[in-house]
mmCIF file of C-alpha atoms in Angstrom:
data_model
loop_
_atom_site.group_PDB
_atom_site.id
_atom_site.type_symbol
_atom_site.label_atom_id
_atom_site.label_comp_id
_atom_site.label_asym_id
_atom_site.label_seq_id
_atom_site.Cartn_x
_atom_site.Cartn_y
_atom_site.Cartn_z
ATOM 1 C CA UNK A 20 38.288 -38.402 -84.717
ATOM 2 C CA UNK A 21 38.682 -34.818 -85.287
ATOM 3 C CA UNK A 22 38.568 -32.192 -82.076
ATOM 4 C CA UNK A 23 35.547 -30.761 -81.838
ATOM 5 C CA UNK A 24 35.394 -26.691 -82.884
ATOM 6 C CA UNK A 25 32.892 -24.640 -80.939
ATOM 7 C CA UNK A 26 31.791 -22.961 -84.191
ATOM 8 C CA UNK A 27 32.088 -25.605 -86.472
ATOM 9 C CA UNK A 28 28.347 -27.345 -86.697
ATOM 10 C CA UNK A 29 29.674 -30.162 -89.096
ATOM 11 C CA UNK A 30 32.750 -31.154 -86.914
ATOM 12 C CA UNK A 31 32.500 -34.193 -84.910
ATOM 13 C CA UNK A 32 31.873 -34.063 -81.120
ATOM 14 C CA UNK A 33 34.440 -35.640 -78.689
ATOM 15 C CA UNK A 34 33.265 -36.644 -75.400
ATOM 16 C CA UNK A 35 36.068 -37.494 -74.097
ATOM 17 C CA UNK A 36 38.067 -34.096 -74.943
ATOM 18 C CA UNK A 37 34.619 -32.505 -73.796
ATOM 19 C CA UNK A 38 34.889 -34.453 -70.313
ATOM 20 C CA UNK A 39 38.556 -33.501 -69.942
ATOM 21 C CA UNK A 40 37.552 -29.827 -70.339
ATOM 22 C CA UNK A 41 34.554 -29.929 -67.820
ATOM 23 C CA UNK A 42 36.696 -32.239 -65.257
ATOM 24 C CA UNK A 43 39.323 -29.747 -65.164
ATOM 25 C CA UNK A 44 36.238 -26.674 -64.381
ATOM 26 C CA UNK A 45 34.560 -29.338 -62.004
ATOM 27 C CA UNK A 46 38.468 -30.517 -60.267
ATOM 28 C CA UNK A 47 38.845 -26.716 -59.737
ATOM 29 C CA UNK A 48 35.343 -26.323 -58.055
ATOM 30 C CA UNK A 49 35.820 -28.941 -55.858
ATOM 31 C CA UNK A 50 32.673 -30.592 -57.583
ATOM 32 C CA UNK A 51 34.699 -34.080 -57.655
ATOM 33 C CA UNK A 52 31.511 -36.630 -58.007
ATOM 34 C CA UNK A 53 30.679 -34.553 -61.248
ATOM 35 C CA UNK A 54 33.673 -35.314 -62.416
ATOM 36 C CA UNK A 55 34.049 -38.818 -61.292
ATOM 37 C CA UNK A 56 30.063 -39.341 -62.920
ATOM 38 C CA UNK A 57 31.522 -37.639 -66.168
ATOM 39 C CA UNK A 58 34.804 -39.779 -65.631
ATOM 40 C CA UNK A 59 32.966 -42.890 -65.463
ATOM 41 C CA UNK A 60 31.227 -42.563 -68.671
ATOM 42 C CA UNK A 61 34.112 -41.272 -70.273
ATOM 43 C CA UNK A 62 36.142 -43.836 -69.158
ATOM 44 C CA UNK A 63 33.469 -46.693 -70.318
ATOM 45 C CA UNK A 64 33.873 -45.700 -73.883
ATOM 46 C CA UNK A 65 37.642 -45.251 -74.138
ATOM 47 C CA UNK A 66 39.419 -46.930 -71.193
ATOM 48 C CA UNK A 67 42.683 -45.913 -72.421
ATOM 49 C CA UNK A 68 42.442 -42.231 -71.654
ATOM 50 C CA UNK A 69 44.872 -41.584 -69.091
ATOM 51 C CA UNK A 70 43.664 -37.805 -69.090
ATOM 52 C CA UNK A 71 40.608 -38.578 -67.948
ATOM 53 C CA UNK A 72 41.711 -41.267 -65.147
ATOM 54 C CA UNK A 73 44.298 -38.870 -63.864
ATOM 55 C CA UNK A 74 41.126 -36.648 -63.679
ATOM 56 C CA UNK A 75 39.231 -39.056 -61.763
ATOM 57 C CA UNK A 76 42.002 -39.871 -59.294
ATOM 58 C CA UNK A 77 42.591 -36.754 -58.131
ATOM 59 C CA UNK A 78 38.680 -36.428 -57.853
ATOM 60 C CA UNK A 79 38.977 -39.485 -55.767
ATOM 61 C CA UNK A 80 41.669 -38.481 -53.786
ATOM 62 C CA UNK A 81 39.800 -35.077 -53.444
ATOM 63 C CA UNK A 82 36.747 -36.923 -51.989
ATOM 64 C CA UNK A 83 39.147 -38.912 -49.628
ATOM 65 C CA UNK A 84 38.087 -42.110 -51.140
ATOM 66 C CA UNK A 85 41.965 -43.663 -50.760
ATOM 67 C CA UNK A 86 40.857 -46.922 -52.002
ATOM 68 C CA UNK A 87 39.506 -45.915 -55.544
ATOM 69 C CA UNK A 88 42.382 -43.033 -55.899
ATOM 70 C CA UNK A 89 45.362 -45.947 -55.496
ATOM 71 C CA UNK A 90 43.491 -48.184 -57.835
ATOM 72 C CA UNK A 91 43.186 -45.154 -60.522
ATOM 73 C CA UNK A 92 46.527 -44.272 -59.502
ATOM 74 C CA UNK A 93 48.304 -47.695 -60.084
ATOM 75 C CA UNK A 94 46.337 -48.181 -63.714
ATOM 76 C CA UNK A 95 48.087 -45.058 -64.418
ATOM 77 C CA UNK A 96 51.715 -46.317 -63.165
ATOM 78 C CA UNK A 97 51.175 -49.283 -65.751
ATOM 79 C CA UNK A 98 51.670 -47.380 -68.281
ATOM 80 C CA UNK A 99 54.663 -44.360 -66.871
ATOM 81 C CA UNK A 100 56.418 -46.224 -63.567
ATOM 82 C CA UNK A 101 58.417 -43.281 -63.409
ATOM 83 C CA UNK A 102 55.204 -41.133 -63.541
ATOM 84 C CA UNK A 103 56.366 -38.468 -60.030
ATOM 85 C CA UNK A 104 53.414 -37.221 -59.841
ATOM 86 C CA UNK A 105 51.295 -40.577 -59.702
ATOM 87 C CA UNK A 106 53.462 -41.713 -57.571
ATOM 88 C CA UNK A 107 53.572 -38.985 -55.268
ATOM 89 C CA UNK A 108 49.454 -38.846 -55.023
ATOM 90 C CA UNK A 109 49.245 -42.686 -55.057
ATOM 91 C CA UNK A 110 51.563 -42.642 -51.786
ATOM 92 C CA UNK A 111 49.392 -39.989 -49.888
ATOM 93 C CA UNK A 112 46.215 -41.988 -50.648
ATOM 94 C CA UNK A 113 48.712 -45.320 -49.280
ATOM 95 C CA UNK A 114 49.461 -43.050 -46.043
ATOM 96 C CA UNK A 115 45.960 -42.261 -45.318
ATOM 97 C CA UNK A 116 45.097 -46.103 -45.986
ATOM 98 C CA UNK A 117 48.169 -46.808 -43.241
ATOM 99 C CA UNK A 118 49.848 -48.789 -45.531
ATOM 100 C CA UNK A 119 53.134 -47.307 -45.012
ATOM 101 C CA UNK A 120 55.687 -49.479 -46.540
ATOM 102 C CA UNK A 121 54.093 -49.158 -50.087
ATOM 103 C CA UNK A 122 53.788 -45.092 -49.297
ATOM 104 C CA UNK A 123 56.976 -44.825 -48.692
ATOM 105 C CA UNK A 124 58.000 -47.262 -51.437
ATOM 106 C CA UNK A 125 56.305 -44.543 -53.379
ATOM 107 C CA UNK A 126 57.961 -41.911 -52.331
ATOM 108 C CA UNK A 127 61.428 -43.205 -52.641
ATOM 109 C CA UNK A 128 60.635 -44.129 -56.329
ATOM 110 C CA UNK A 129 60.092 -40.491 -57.016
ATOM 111 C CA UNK A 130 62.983 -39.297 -55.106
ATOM 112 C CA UNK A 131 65.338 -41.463 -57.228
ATOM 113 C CA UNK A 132 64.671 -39.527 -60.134
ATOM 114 C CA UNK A 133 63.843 -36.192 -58.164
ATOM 115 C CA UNK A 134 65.795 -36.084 -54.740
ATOM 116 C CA UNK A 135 65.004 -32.663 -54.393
ATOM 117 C CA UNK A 136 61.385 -33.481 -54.623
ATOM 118 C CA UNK A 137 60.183 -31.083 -51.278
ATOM 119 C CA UNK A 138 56.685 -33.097 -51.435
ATOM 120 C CA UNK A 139 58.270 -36.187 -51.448
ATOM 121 C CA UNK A 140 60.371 -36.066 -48.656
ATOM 122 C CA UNK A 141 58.370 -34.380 -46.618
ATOM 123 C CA UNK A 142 55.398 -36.672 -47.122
ATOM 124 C CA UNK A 143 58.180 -40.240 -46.975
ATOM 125 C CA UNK A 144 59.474 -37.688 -43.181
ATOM 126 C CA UNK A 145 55.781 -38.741 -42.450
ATOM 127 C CA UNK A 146 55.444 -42.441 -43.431
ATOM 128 C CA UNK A 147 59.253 -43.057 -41.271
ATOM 129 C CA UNK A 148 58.062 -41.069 -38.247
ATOM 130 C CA UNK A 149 54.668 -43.347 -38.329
ATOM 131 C CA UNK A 150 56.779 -46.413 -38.771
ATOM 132 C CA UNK A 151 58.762 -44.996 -35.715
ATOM 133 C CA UNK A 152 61.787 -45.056 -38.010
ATOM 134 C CA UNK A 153 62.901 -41.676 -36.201
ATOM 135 C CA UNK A 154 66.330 -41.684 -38.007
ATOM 136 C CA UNK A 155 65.213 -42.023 -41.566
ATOM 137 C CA UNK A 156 62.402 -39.169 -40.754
ATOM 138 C CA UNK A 157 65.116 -37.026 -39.119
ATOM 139 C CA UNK A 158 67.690 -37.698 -42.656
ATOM 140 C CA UNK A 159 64.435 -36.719 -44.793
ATOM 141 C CA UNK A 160 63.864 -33.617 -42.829
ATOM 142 C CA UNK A 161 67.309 -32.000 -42.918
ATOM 143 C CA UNK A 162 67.451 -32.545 -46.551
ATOM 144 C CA UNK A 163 64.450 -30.781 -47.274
ATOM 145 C CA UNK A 164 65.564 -28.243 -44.917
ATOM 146 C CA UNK A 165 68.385 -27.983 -47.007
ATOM 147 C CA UNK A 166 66.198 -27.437 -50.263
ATOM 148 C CA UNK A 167 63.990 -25.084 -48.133
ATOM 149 C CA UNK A 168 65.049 -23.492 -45.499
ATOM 150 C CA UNK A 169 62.166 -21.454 -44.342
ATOM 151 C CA UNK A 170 59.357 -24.726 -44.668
ATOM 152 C CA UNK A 171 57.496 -24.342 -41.308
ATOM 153 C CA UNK A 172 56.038 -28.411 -41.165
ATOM 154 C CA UNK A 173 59.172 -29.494 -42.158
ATOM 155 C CA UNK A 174 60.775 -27.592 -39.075
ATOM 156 C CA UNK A 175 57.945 -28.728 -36.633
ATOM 157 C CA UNK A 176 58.357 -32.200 -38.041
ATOM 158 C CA UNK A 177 62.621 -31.629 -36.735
ATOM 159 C CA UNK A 178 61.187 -30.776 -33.243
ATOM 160 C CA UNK A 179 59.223 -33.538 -32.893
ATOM 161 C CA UNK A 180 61.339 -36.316 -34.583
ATOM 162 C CA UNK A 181 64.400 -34.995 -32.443
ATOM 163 C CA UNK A 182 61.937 -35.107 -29.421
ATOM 164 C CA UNK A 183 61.425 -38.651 -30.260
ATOM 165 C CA UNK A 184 64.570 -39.663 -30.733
ATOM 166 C CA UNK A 185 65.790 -38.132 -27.422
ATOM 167 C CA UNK A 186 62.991 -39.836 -25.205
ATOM 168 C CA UNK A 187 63.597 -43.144 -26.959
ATOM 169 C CA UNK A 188 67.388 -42.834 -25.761
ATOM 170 C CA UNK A 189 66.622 -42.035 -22.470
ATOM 171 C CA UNK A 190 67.291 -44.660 -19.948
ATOM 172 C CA UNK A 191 63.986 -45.909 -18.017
ATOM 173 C CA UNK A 192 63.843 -44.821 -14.130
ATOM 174 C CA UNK A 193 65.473 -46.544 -11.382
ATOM 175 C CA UNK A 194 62.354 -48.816 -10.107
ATOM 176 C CA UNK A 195 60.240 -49.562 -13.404
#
């Protein structure tokens, strides 16, 4: 199929390079059940176009529906494993599901190929300090600080972790 050209009358029209267009319009408006509607009939027609189901993921994601993002999300990572970004939005839509050992799974898959990957370990700080693995959360948060000096969450995150961490060493009082 050829791409369709605005002024050319005789040129054959391609919905799917016409969704992509609109989705990226609609993503930016925040109009994400245009896009997934557009998506979906897209999508029925040429199930192969990762464009368009990166599209719709994010939409998902957008509209906080976790479920349908980490399905779109893990179609995607059957074709790229290594795909950061995929990963990276597939673990935040694992976090808000509270299914923390694939999130931060996630996360550590994109930090082997990019350790400096601020998003990443802030987001795997998260998963550890909900697991209540304080010490891994602490490690991830002074390495980002590292990258980043100046990152405010990643500094209240510190002051909370070490708060944790120094209550959980604490001995009990006499009597309880």
């Amino acid at each position: 199929a050829t791409e369709a050209n605005p002024g050319d009358k005789n040129a054959e029209f391609n919905p799917g390079r016409a969704c992509r267009q609109r989705a990226m319009v609609e993503v930016a408006k925040k109009q994400c059940d245009l896009v997934i509607a557009d998506a979906n009939a897209a999508l029925s027609r040429r199930p192969e176009d990762a464009a368009l189901r990166r599209y719709r993921a994010f939409a998902y994601l957008t509209n906080q529906d976790w479920k349908k993002a980490r399905a779109d999300y893990s179609t995607i990572l059957k074709e790229k494993n290594d795909d950061a970004e995929a990963l990276s939005r597939r673990a935040y839509a694992e976090m808000q599901l509270k299914q923390f050992d694939q999130a931060a799974a996630d996360y550590s898959s994109v930090l082997r190929n990019h350790p400096k990957d601020v998003g990443a370990l802030l987001g795997r700080s998260y998963v550890y300090e909900m697991n209540g693995k304080v010490d891994q959360g602490l490690a991830d948060v002074n390495q980002l600080l590292k990258i980043q000096p100046g990152n405010s969450e990643a500094a209240n995150r510190k002051i909370r972790l070490e708060a944790q961490k120094k209550k959980s060493q604490s001995p009990a009082p006499l009597g309880q």
